[in-house]
Short mmCIF file of C-alpha atoms and ligand atoms in Angstrom, two decimals:
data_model
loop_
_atom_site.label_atom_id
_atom_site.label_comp_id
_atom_site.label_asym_id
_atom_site.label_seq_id
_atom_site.Cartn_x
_atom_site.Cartn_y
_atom_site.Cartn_z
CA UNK O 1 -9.90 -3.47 -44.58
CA UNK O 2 -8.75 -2.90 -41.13
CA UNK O 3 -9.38 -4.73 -38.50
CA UNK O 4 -9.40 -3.17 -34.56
CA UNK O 5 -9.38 -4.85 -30.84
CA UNK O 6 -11.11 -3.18 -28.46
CA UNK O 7 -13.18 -3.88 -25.16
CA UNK O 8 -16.52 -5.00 -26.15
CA UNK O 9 -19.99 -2.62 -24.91
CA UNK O 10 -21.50 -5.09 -22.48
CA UNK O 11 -24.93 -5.07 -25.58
CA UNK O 12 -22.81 -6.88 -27.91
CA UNK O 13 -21.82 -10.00 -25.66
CA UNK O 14 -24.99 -11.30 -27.49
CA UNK O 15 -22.93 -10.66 -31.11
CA UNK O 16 -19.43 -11.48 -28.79
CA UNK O 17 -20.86 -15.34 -28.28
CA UNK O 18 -22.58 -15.82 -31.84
CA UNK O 19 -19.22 -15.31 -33.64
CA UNK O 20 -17.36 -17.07 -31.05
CA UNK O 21 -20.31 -19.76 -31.65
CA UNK O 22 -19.09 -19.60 -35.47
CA UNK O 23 -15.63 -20.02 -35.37
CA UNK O 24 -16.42 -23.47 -33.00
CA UNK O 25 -18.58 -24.43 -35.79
CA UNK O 26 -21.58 -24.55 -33.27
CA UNK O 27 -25.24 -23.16 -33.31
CA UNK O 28 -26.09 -21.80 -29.87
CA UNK O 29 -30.09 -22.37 -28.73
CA UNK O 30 -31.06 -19.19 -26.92
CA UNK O 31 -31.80 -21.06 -24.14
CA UNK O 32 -27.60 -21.53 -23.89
CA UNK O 33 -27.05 -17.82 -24.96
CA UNK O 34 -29.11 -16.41 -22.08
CA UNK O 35 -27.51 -18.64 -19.53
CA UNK O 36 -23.69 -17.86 -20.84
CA UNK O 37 -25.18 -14.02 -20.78
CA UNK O 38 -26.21 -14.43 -17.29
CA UNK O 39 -23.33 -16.07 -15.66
CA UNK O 40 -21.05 -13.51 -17.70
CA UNK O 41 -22.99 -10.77 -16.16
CA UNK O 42 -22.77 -12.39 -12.30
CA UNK O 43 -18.82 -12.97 -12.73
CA UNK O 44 -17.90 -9.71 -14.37
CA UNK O 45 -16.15 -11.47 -17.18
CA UNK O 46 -18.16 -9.11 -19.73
CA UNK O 47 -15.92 -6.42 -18.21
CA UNK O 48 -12.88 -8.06 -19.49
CA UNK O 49 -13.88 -9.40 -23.37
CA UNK O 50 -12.23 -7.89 -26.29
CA UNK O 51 -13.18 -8.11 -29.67
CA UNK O 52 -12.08 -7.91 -32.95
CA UNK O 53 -14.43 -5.45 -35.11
CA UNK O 54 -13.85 -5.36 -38.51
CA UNK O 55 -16.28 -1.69 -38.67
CA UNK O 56 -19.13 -2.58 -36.31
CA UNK O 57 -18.71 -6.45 -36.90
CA UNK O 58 -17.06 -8.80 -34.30
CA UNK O 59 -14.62 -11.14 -36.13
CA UNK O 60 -12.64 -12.01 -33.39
CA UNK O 61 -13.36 -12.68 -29.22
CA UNK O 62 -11.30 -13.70 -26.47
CA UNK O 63 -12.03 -13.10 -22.54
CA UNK O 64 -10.32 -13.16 -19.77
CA UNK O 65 -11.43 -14.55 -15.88
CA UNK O 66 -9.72 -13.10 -13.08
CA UNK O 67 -8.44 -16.57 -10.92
CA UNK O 68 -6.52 -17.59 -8.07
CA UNK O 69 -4.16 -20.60 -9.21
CA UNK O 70 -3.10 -23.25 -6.73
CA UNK O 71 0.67 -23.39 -6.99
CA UNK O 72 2.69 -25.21 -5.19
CA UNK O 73 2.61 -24.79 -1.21
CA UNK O 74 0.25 -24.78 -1.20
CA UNK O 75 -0.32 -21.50 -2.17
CA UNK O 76 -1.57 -19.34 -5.15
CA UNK O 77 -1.10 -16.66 -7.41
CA UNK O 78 -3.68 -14.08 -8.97
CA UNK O 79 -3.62 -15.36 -12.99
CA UNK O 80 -5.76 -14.34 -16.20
CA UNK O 81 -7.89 -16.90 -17.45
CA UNK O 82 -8.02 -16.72 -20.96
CA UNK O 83 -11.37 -18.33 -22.52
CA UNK O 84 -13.58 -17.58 -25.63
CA UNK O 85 -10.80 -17.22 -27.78
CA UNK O 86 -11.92 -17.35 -31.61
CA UNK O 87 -11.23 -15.53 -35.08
CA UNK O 88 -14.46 -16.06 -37.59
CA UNK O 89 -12.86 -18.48 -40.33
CA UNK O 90 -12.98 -15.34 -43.26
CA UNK O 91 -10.91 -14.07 -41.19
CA UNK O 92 -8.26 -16.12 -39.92
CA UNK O 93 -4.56 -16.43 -40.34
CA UNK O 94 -4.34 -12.48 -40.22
CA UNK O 95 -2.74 -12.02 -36.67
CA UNK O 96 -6.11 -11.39 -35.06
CA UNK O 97 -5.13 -13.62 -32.26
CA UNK O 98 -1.54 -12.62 -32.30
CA UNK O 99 -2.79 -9.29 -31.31
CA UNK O 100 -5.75 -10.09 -28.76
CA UNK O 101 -2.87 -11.96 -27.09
CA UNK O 102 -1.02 -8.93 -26.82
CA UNK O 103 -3.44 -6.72 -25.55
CA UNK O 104 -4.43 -9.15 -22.69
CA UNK O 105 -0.79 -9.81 -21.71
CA UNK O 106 -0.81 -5.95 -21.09
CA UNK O 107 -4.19 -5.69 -19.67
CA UNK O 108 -3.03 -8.84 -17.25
CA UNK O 109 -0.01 -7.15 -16.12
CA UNK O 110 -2.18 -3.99 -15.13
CA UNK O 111 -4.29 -5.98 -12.63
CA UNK O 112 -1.38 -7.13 -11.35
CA UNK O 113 -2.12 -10.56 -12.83
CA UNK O 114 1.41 -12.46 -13.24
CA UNK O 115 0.53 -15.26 -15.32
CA UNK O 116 -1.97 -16.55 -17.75
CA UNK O 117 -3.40 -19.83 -18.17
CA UNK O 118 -5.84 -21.73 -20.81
CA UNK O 119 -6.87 -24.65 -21.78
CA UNK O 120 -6.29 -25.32 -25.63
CA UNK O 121 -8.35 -26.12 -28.31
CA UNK O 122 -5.42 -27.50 -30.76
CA UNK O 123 -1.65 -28.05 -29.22
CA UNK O 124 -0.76 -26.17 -31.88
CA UNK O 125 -1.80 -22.97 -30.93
CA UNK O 126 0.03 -20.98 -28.08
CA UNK O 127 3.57 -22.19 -27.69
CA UNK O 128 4.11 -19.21 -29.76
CA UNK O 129 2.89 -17.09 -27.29
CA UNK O 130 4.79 -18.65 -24.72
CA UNK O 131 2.71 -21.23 -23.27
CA UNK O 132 3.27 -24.54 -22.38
CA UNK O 133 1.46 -27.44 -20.81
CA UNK O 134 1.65 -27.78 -17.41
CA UNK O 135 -1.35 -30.18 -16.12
CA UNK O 136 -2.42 -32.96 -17.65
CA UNK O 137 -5.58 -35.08 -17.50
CA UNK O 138 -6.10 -38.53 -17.61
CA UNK O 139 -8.67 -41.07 -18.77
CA UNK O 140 -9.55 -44.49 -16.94
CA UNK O 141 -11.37 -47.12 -17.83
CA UNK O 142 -12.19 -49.63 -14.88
CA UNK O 143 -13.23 -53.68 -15.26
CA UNK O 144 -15.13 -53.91 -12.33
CA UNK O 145 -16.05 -57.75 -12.54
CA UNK O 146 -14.87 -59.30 -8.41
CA UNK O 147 -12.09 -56.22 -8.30
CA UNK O 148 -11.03 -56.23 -4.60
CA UNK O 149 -8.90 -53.81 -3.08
CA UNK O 150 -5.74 -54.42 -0.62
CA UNK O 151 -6.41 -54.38 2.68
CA UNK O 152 -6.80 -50.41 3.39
CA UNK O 153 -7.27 -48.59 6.53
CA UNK O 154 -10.17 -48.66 8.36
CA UNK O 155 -13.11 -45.88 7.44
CA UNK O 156 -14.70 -44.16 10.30
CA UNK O 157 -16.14 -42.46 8.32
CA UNK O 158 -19.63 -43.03 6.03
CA UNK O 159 -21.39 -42.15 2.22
CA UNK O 160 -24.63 -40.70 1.70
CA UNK O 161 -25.96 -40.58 -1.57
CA UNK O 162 -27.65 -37.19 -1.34
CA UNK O 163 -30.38 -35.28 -4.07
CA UNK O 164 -29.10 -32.34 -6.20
CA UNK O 165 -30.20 -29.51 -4.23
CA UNK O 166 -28.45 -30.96 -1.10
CA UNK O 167 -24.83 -31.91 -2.93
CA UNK O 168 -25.22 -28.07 -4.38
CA UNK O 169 -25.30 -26.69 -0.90
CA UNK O 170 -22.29 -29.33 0.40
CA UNK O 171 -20.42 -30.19 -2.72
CA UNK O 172 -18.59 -26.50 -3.53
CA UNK O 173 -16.77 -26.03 -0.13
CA UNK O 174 -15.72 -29.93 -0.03
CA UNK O 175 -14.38 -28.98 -4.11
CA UNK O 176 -13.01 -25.46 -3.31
CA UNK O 177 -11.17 -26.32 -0.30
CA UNK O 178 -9.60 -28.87 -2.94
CA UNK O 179 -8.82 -26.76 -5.10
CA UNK O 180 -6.95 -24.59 -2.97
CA UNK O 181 -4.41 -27.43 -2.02
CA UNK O 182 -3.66 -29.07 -4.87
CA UNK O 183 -1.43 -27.36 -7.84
CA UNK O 184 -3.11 -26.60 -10.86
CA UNK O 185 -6.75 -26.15 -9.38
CA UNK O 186 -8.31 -23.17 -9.25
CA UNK O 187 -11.58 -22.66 -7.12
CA UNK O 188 -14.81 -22.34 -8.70
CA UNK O 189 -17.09 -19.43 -8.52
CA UNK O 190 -20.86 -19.83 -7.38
CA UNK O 191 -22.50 -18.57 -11.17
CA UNK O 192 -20.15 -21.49 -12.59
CA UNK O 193 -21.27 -24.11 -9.47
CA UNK O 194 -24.51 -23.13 -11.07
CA UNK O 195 -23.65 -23.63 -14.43
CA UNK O 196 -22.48 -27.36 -13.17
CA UNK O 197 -24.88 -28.37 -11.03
CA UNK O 198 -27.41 -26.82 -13.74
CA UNK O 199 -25.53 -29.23 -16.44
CA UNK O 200 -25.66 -32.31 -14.14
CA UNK O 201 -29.03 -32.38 -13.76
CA UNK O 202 -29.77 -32.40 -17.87
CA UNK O 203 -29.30 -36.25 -19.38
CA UNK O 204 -26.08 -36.50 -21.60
CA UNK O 205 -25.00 -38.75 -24.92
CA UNK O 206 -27.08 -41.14 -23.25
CA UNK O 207 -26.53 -41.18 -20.33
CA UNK O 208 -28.26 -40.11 -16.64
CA UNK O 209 -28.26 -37.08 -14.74
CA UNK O 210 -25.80 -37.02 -13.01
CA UNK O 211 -26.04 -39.19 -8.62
CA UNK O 212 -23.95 -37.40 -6.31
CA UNK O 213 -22.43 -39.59 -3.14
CA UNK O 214 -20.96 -37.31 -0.51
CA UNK O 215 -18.08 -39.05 2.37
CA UNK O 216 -17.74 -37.57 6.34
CA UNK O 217 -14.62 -38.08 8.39
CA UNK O 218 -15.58 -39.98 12.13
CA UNK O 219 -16.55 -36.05 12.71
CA UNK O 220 -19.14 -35.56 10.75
CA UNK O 221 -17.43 -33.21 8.64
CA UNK O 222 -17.86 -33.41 4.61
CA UNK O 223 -14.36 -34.31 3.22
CA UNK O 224 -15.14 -36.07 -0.18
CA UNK O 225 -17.51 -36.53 -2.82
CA UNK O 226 -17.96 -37.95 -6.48
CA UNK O 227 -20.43 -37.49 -9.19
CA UNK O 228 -21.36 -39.85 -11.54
CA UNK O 229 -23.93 -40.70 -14.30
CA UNK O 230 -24.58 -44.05 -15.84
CA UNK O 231 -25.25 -45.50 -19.70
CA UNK O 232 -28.03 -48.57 -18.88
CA UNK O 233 -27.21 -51.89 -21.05
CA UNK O 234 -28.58 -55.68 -20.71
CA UNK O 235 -26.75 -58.75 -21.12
CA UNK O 236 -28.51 -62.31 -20.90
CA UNK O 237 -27.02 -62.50 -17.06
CA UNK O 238 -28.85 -59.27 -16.18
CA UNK O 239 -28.03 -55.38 -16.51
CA UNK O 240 -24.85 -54.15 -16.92
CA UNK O 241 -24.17 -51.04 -16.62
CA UNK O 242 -21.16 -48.37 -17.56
CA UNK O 243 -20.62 -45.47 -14.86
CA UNK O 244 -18.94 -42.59 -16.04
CA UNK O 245 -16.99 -40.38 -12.31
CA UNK O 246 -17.34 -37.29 -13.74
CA UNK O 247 -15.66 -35.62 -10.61
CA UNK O 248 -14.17 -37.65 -7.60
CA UNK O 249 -13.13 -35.12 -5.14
CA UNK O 250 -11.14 -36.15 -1.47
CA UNK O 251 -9.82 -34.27 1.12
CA UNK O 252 -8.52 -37.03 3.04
CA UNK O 253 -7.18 -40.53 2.16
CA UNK O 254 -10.18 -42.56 3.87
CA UNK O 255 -12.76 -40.41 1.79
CA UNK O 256 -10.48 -41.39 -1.34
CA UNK O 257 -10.64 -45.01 -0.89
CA UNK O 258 -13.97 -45.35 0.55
CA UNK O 259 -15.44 -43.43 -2.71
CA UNK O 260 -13.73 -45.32 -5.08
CA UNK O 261 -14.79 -48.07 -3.29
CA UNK O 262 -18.55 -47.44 -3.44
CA UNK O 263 -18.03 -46.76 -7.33
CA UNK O 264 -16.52 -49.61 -7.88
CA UNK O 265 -18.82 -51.86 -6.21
CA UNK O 266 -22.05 -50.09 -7.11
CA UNK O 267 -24.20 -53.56 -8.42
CA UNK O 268 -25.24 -53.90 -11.61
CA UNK O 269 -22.31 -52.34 -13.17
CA UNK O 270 -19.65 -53.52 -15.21
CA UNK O 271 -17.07 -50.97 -16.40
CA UNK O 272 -16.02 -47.74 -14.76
CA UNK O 273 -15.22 -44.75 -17.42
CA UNK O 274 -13.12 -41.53 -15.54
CA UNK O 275 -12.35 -38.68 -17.19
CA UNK O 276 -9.99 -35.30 -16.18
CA UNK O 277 -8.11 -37.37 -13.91
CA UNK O 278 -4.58 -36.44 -12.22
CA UNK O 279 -1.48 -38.34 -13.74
CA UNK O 280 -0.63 -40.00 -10.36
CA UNK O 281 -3.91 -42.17 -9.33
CA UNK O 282 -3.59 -43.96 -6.16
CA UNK O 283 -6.37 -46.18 -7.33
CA UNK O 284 -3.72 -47.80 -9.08
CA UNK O 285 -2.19 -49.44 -6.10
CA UNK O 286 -5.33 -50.22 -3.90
CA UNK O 287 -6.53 -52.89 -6.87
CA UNK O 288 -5.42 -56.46 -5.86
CA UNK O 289 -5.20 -56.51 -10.09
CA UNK O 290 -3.70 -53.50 -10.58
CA UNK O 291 -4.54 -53.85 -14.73
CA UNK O 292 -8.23 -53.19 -14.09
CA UNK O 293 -6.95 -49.73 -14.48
CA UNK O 294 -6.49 -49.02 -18.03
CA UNK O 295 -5.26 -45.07 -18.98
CA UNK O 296 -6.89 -45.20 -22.24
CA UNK O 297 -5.94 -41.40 -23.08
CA UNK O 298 -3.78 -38.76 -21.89
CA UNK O 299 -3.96 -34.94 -22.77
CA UNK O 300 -2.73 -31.62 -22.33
CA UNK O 301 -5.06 -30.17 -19.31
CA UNK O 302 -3.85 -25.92 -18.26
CA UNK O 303 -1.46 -24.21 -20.20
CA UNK O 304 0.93 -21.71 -18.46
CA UNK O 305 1.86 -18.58 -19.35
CA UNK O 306 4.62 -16.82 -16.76
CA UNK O 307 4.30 -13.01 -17.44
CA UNK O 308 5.96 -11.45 -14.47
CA UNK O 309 9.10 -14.01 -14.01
CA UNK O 310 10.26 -12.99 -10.35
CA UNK O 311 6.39 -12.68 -9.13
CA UNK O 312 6.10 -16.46 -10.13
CA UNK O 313 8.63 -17.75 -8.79
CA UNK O 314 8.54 -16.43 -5.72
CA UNK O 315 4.81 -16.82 -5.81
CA UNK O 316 5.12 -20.57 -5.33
CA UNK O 317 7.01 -22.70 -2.92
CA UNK O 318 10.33 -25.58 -3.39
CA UNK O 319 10.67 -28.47 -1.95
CA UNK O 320 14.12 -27.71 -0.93
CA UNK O 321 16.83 -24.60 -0.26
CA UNK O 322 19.15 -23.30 -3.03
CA UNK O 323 20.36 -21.21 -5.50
CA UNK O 324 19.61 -21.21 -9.42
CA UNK O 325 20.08 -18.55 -12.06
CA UNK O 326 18.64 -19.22 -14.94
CA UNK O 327 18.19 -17.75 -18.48
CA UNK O 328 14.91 -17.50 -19.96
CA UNK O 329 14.43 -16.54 -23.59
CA UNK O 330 11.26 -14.83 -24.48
CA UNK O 331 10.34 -13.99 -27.89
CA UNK O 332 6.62 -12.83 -27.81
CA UNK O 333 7.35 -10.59 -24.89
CA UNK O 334 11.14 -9.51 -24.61
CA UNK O 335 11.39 -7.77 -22.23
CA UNK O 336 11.20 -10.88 -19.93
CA UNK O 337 14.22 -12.06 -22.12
CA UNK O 338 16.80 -12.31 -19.50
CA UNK O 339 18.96 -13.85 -16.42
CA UNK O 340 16.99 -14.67 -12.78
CA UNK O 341 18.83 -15.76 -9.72
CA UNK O 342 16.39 -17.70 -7.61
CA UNK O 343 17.33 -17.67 -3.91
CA UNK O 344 15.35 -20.24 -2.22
CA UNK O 345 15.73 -20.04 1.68
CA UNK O 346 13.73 -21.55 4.65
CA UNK O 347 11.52 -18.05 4.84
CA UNK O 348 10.84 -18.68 1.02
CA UNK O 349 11.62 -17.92 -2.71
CA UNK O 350 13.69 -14.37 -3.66
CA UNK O 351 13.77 -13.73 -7.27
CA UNK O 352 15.61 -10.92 -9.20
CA UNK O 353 17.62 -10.48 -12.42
CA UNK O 354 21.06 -10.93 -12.34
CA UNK O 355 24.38 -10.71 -13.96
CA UNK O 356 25.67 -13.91 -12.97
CA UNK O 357 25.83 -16.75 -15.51
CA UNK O 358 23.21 -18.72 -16.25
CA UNK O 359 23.37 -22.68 -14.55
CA UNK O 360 20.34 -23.57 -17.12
CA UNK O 361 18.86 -21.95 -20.16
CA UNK O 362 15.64 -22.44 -21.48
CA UNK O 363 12.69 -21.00 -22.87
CA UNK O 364 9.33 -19.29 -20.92
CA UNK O 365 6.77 -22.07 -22.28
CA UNK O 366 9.04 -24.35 -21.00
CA UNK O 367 9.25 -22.68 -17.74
CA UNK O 368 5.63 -22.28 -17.94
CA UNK O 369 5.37 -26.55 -18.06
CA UNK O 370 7.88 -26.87 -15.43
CA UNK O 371 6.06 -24.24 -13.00
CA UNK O 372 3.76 -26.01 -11.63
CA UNK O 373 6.27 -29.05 -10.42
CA UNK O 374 4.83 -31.51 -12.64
CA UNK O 375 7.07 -31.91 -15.25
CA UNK O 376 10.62 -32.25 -14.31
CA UNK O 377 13.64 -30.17 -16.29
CA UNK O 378 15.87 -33.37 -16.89
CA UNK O 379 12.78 -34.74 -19.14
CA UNK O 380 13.48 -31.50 -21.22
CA UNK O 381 16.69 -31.58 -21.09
CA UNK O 382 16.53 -34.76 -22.59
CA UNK O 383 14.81 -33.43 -25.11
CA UNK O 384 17.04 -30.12 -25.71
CA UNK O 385 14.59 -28.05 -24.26
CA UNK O 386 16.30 -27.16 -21.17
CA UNK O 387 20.59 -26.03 -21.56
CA UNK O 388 22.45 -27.35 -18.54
CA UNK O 389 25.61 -25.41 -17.98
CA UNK O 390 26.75 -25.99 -14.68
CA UNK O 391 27.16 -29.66 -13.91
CA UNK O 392 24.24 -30.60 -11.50
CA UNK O 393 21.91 -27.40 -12.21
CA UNK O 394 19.06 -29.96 -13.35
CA UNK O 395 18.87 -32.55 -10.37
CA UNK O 396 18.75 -29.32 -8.28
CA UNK O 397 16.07 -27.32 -10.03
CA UNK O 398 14.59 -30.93 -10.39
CA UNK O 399 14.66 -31.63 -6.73
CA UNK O 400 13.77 -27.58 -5.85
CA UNK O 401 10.85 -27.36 -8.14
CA UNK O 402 8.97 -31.05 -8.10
CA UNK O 403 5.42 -31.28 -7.06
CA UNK O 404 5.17 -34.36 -4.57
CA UNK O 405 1.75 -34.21 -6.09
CA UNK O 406 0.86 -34.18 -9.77
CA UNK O 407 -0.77 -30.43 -10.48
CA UNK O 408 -4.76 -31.35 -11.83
CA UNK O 409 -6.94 -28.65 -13.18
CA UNK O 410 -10.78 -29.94 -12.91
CA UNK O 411 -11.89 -25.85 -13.14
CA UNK O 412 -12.99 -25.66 -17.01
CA UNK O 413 -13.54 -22.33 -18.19
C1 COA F 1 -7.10 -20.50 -33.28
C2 COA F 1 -7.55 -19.19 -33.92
C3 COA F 1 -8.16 -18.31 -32.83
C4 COA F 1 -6.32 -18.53 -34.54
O1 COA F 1 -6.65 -17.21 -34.94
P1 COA F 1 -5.81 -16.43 -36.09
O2 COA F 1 -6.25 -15.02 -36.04
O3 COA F 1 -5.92 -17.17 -37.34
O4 COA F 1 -4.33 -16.55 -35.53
P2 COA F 1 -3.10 -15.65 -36.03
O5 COA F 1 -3.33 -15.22 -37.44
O6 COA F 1 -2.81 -14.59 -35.04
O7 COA F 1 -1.98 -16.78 -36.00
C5 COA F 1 -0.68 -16.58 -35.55
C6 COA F 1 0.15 -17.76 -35.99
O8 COA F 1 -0.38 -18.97 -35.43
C7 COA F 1 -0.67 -19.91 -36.48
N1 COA F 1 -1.90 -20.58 -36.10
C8 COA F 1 -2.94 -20.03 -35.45
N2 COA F 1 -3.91 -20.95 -35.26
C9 COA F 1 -3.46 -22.09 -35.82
C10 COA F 1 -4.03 -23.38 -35.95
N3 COA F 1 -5.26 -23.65 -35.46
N4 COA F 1 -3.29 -24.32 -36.58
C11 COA F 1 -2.06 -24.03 -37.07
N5 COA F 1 -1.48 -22.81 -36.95
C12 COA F 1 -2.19 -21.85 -36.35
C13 COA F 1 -0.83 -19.07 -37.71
O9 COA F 1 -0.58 -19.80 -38.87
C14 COA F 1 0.19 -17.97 -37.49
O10 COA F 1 1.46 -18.47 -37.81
P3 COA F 1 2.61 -17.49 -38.37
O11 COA F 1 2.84 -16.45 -37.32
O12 COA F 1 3.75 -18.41 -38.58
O13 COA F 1 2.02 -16.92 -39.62
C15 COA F 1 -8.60 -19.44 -35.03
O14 COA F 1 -8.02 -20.29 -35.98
C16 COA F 1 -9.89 -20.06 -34.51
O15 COA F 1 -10.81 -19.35 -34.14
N6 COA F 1 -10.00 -21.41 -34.50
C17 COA F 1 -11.23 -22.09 -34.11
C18 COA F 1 -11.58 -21.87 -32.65
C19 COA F 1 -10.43 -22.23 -31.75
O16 COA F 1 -9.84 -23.30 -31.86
N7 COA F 1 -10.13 -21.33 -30.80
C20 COA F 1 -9.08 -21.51 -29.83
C21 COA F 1 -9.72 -21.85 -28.55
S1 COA F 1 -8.56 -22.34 -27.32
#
């Protein structure tokens, strides 16, 4: 038996999501199917699938979505978006993957893509193709029983809590504009707004559709918003209720306070669940009881691949001058294997190979984690990940490639 990756003929996408369906151990209603089919179709993502065909079957999908990544800047860089990545189990453990990897790295660096990013279905998975974790999401849970915040700043500004059809017209700019600030994001295209807003409307493990609250500045101007659905329960002192933020969006400081303070003090509630939230949550510090917050998880969020070194780094900016070279070892794609002298000026980032000797070595998923400036080389280094061999090379590239702000990825894909 051989098996063959090719493009798939935009006819089989039906056959494409059934066995992509099968390997995630999910039936698909055709309901689903013909929405995944149409917003495929709207976002040209059917142009970019390859399959595995084993003959005429398809034993093995992935996808790619062309994206602009926020780096940090802000600015951004044009990345491949791998999804719908899947080998049929009879299949497995054959290199499928190994080789749909390699022919989207290539296809990538045609468009001129220079990096690739993912999110993960096992940690397990794509180090070996030289990814590594660069955002990651947190999960809050929120006692909301007399929680009072510190004195704050005064709002100008003021909530509405607006219908479905109305947050669909406002919400996407407010979340876009975001998206394009913040490291990690990546703005959302209309067909998948659709998909969302589609998805909020349709009760979930129990819980509502979903209420959307939007803030304005003194202005008048939208700069906030959150979404959030609620799980109904009764105790002998009334209801209690648990809301679940599935998206809290601000673009200024007031709209961030004054949203989590209407979720917080909605009435009849109890407990506050947020999911997909950035590491650093000023929430934190506006509680008078600052353990109301609990993190009860934290995972993995994008995975970053760097596939054009010197495009990348020059792609994004530092938060200070200087000079690094640094040796990156690359096993699933050699040819990146090499040394890169980063020249980091006040007009921005030069990066070329070099002959000089390396001040750090380390490996391109590790570069891929540190890329995004939230994950700092010394907490590599610590764990032997990152080679330090001029003395102060790490507090530099620490201090040149930092994110004031923690990258957060709330684009699925
Ligand atoms: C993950 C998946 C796509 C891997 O496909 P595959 O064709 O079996 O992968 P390959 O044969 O190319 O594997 C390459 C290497 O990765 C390892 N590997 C791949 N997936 C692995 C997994 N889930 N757990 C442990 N190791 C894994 C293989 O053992 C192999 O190691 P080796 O080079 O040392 O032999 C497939 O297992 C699958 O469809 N899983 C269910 C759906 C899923 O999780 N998709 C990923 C979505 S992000």
């Amino acid at each position: 038996m051989s098996v063959e990756v090719r493009p798939i003929a935009p006819d089989q996408l039906g056959a494409f999501i059934r066995a992509f369906s099968a390997a995630f151990l999910e039936t698909i209603s055709p309901d689903d199917l013909r929405q995944w089919q149409r917003t495929w179709e709207r976002t040209g993502v059917i142009d970019r699938a390859i399959a595995a065909y084993d003959g005429d079957t398809i034993v093995g999908t992935s996808a790619t979505k062309p994206f602009q990544l926020t780096v940090p800047g802000p600015a951004s860089i044009p990345v491949a978006g791998v999804t719908a990545v899947s080998v049929l189990p009879t299949y497995r453990r054959r290199g499928i993957l190994t080789e749909m990897t390699r022919r989207e790295f290539e296809s990538a660096r045609h468009r001129g893509e220079i990096a690739a990013i993912l999110y993960a279905s096992e940690g397990v998975i794509y180090g070996r193709y030289g990814y590594g974790p660069a955002t990651f999401a947190a999960h809050y849970s929120i006692t909301t029983d007399r929680v009072a915040f510190v004195p704050a700043v005064q709002d100008g500004g003021m909530l509405a809590l607006v219908d479905a059809a109305e947050g669909r017209r406002r919400i996407p700019e407010i979340a876009n504009r975001h998206s394009r600030l913040r490291p990690g994001s990546i703005p959302r295209a209309e067909a998948n707004w659709d998909d969302w807003f589609e998805d909020a409307g349709k009760e979930h493990d129990g819980m509502s559709e979903a209420f959307f609250v939007i803030h304005q500045d003194r202005n008048r101007h939208d700069d906030g918003f959150v979404a959030y659905r609620s799980t109904g329960a009764s105790l002998p002192t009334g209801p209690r209720n648990t809301v679940t933020v599935t998206r809290l969006t601000a673009l200024s400081d007031e709209a961030y306070v004054s949203l989590w303070g209407y979720v917080l003090h909605l009435d009849l509630v109890g407990e506050v669940n947020a999911g997909n939230r950035p590491l650093q949550e000023p929430l934190r510090w506006l509680m008078t009881d600052p353990r109301r917050l609990r993190t009860t998880s934290v995972g993995d969020g994008l995975w970053v691949r760097l596939l054009d070194i010197p495009a990348c780094l020059e792609g994004r900016h530092y938060l200070c001058v200087g000079s690094l070279t640094v040796e990156v070892r690359d096993a699933f794609c050699p040819a990146n294997t090499g040394t890169y002298a980063l020249e980091v000026g006040p007009n921005g980032a030069r990066c070329a190979r070099t002959n000089l000797n390396a001040d750090l070595v380390l490996g391109v998923a590790q570069l891929g984690s540190l890329y995004l400036g939230g994950v700092s080389f010394s907490e590599l280094a610590h764990g032997t990940l990152v080679e330090e061999r001029r003395s102060g090379a790490l507090l530099q590239a620490d201090r040149m490639f930092m994110s004031p702000i923690a990258p957060w990825c709330t684009t699925d894909f």
